[in-house]
PDB file of C-alpha atoms in Angstrom:
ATOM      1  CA  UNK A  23     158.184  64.028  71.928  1.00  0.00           C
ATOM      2  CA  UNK A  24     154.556  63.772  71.981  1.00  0.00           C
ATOM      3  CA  UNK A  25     152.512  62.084  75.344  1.00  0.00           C
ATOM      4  CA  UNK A  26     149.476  59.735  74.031  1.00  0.00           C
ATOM      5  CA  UNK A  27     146.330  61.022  75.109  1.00  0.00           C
ATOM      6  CA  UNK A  28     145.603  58.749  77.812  1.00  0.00           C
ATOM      7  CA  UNK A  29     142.809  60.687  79.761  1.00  0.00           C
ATOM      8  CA  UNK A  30     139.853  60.443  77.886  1.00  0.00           C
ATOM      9  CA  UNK A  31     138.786  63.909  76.453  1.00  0.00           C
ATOM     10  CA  UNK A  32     135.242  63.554  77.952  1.00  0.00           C
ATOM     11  CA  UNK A  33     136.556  63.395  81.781  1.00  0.00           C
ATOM     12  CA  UNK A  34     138.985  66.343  81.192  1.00  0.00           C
ATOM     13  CA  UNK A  35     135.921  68.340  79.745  1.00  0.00           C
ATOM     14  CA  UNK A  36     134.163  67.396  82.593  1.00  0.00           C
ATOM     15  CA  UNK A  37     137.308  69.091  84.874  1.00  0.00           C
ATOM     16  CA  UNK A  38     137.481  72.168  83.019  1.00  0.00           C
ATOM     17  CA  UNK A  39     138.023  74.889  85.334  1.00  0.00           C
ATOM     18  CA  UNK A  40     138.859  72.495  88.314  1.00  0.00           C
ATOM     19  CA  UNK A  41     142.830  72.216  87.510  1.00  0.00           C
ATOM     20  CA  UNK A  42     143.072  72.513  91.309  1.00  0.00           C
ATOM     21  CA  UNK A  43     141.296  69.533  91.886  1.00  0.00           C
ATOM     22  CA  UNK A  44     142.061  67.743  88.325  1.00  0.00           C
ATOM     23  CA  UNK A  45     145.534  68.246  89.983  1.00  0.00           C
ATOM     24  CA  UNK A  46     144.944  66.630  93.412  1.00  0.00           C
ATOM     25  CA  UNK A  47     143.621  63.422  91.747  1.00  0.00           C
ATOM     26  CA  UNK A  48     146.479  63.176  88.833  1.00  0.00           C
ATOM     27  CA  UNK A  49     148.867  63.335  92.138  1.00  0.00           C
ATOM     28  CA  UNK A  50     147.255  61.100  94.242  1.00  0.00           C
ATOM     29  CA  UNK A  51     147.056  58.400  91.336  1.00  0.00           C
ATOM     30  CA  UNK A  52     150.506  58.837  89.953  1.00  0.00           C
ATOM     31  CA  UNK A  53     151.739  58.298  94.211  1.00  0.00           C
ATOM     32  CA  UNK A  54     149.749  55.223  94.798  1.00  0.00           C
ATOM     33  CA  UNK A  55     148.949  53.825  91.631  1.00  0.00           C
ATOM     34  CA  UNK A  56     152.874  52.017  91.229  1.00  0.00           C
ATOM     35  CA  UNK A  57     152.303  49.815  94.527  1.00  0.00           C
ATOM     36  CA  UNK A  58     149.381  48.471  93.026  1.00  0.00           C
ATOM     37  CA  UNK A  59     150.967  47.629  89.739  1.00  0.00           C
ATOM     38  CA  UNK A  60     153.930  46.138  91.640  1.00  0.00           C
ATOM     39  CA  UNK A  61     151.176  44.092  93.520  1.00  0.00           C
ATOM     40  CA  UNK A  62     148.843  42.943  90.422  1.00  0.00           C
ATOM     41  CA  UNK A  63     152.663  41.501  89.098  1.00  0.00           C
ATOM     42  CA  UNK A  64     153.181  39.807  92.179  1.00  0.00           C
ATOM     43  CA  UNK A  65     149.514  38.182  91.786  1.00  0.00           C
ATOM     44  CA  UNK A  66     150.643  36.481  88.767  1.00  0.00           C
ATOM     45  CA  UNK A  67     153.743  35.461  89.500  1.00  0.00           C
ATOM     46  CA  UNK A  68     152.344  33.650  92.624  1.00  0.00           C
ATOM     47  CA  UNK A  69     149.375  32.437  90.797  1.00  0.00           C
ATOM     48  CA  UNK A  70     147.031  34.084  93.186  1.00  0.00           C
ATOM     49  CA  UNK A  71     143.830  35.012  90.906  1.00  0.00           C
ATOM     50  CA  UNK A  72     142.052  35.903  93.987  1.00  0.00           C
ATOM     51  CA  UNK A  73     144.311  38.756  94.982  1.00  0.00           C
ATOM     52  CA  UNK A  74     144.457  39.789  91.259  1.00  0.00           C
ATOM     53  CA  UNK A  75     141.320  39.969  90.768  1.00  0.00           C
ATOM     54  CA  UNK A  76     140.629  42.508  93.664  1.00  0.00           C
ATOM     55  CA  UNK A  77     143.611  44.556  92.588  1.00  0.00           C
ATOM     56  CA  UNK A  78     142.416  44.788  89.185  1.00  0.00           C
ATOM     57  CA  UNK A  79     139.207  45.385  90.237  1.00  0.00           C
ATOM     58  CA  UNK A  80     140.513  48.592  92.700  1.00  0.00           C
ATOM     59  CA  UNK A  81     142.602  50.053  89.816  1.00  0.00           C
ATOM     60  CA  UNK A  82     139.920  49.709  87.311  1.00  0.00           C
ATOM     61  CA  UNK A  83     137.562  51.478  89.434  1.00  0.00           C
ATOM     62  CA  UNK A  84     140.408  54.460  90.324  1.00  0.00           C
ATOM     63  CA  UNK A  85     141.182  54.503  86.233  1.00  0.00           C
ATOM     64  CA  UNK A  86     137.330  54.673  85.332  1.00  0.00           C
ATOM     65  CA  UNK A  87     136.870  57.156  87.515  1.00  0.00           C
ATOM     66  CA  UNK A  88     140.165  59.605  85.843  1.00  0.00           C
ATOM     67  CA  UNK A  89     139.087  58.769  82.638  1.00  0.00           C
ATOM     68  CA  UNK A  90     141.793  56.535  82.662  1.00  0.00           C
ATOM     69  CA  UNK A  91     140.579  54.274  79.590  1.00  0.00           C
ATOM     70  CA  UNK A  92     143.475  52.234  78.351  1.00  0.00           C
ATOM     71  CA  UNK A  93     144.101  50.874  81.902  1.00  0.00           C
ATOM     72  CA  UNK A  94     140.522  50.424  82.825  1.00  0.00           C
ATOM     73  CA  UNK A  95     140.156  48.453  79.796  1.00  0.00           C
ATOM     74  CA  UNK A  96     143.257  46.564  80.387  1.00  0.00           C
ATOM     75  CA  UNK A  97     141.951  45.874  83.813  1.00  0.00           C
ATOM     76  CA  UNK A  98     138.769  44.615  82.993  1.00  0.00           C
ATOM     77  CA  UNK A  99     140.536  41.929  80.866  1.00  0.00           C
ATOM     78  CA  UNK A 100     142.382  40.890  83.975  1.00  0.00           C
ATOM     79  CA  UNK A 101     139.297  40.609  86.202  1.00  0.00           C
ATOM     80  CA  UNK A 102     138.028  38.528  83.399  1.00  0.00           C
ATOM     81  CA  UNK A 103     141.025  36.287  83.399  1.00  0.00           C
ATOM     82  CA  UNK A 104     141.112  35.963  87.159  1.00  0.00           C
ATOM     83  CA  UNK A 105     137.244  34.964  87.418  1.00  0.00           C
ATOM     84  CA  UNK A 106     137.963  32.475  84.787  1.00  0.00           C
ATOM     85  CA  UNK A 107     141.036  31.423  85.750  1.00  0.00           C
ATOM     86  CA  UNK A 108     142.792  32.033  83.105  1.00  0.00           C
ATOM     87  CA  UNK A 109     146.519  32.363  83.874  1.00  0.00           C
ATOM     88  CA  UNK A 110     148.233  32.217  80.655  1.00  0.00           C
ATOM     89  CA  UNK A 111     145.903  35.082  79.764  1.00  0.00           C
ATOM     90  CA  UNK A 112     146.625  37.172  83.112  1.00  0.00           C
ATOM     91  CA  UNK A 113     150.262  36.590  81.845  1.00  0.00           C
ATOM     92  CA  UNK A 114     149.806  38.205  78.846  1.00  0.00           C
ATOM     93  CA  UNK A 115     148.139  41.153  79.979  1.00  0.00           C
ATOM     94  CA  UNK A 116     150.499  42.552  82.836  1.00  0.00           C
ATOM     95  CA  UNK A 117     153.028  44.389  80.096  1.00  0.00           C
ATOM     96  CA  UNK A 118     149.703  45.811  78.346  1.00  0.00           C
ATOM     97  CA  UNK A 119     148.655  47.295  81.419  1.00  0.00           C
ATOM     98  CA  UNK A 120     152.293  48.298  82.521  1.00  0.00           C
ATOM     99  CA  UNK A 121     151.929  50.297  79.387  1.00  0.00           C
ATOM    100  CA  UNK A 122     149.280  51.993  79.429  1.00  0.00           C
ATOM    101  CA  UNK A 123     149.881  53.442  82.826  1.00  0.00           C
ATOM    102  CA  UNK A 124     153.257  54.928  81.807  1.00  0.00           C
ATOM    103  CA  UNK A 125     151.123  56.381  79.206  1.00  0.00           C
ATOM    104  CA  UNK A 126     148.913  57.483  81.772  1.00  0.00           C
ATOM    105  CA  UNK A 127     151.569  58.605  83.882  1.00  0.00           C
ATOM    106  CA  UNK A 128     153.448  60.930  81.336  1.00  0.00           C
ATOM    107  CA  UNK A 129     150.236  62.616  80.266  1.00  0.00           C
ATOM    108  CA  UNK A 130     149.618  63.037  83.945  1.00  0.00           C
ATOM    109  CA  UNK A 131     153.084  64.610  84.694  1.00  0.00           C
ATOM    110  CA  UNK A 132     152.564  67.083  81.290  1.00  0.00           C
ATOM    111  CA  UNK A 133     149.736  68.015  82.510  1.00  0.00           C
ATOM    112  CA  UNK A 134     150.891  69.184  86.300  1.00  0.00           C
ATOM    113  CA  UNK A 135     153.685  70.464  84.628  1.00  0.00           C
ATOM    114  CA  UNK A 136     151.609  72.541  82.121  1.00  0.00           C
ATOM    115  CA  UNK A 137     148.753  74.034  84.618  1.00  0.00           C
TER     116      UNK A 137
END
């Protein structure tokens, strides 16, 4: 079974020779990073576009800065949604982005398991 490239090639260029540290981060992000998802759910279900769009504005941040792309983008679309308001759209998004990070996930667990 192959693992989708979810860490943009660029940022993991950027890391080369840092596994240490590359490693730190994917651990940190794979620990806390679940909460928020369960969280950003929880935003929608109770209608609260406030609260989601701080969340999705913290975990876009977090997955722009690990080269994270999928779930940034995905996250960006949500911020959108909540600043407009936009429920049914917010809706739609959640299992996008609940994708994407178990993409994000599995290439992060490869790659602590492989350096």
């Amino acid at each position: 079974m192959s693992v989708k490239q979810a860490v943009d090639n660029q940022f993991l260029e950027s890391m080369e020779g840092k596994h240490p540290f590359l490693k730190r981060m994917f651990t940190v992000f794979i620990s806390q990073e679940p909460k928020r998802i369960g969280e950003i759910r929880q935003a929608i279900e109770d209608r609260d576009m406030e609260k989601l769009r701080h969340l999705a504005h913290a975990l876009k941040g977090g997955a722009a800065t690990m080269g994270v792309t999928g779930v940034r983008d995905c996250c960006l679309l949500l911020e959108n949604a909540s600043k407009n308001q936009d429920m049914t759209e917010a809706q739609s998004l959640i299992d996008t982005l609940e994708s994407e990070i178990q993409d994000a996930y599995a290439f992060m667990f490869t790659f602590l398991a492989e350096h």
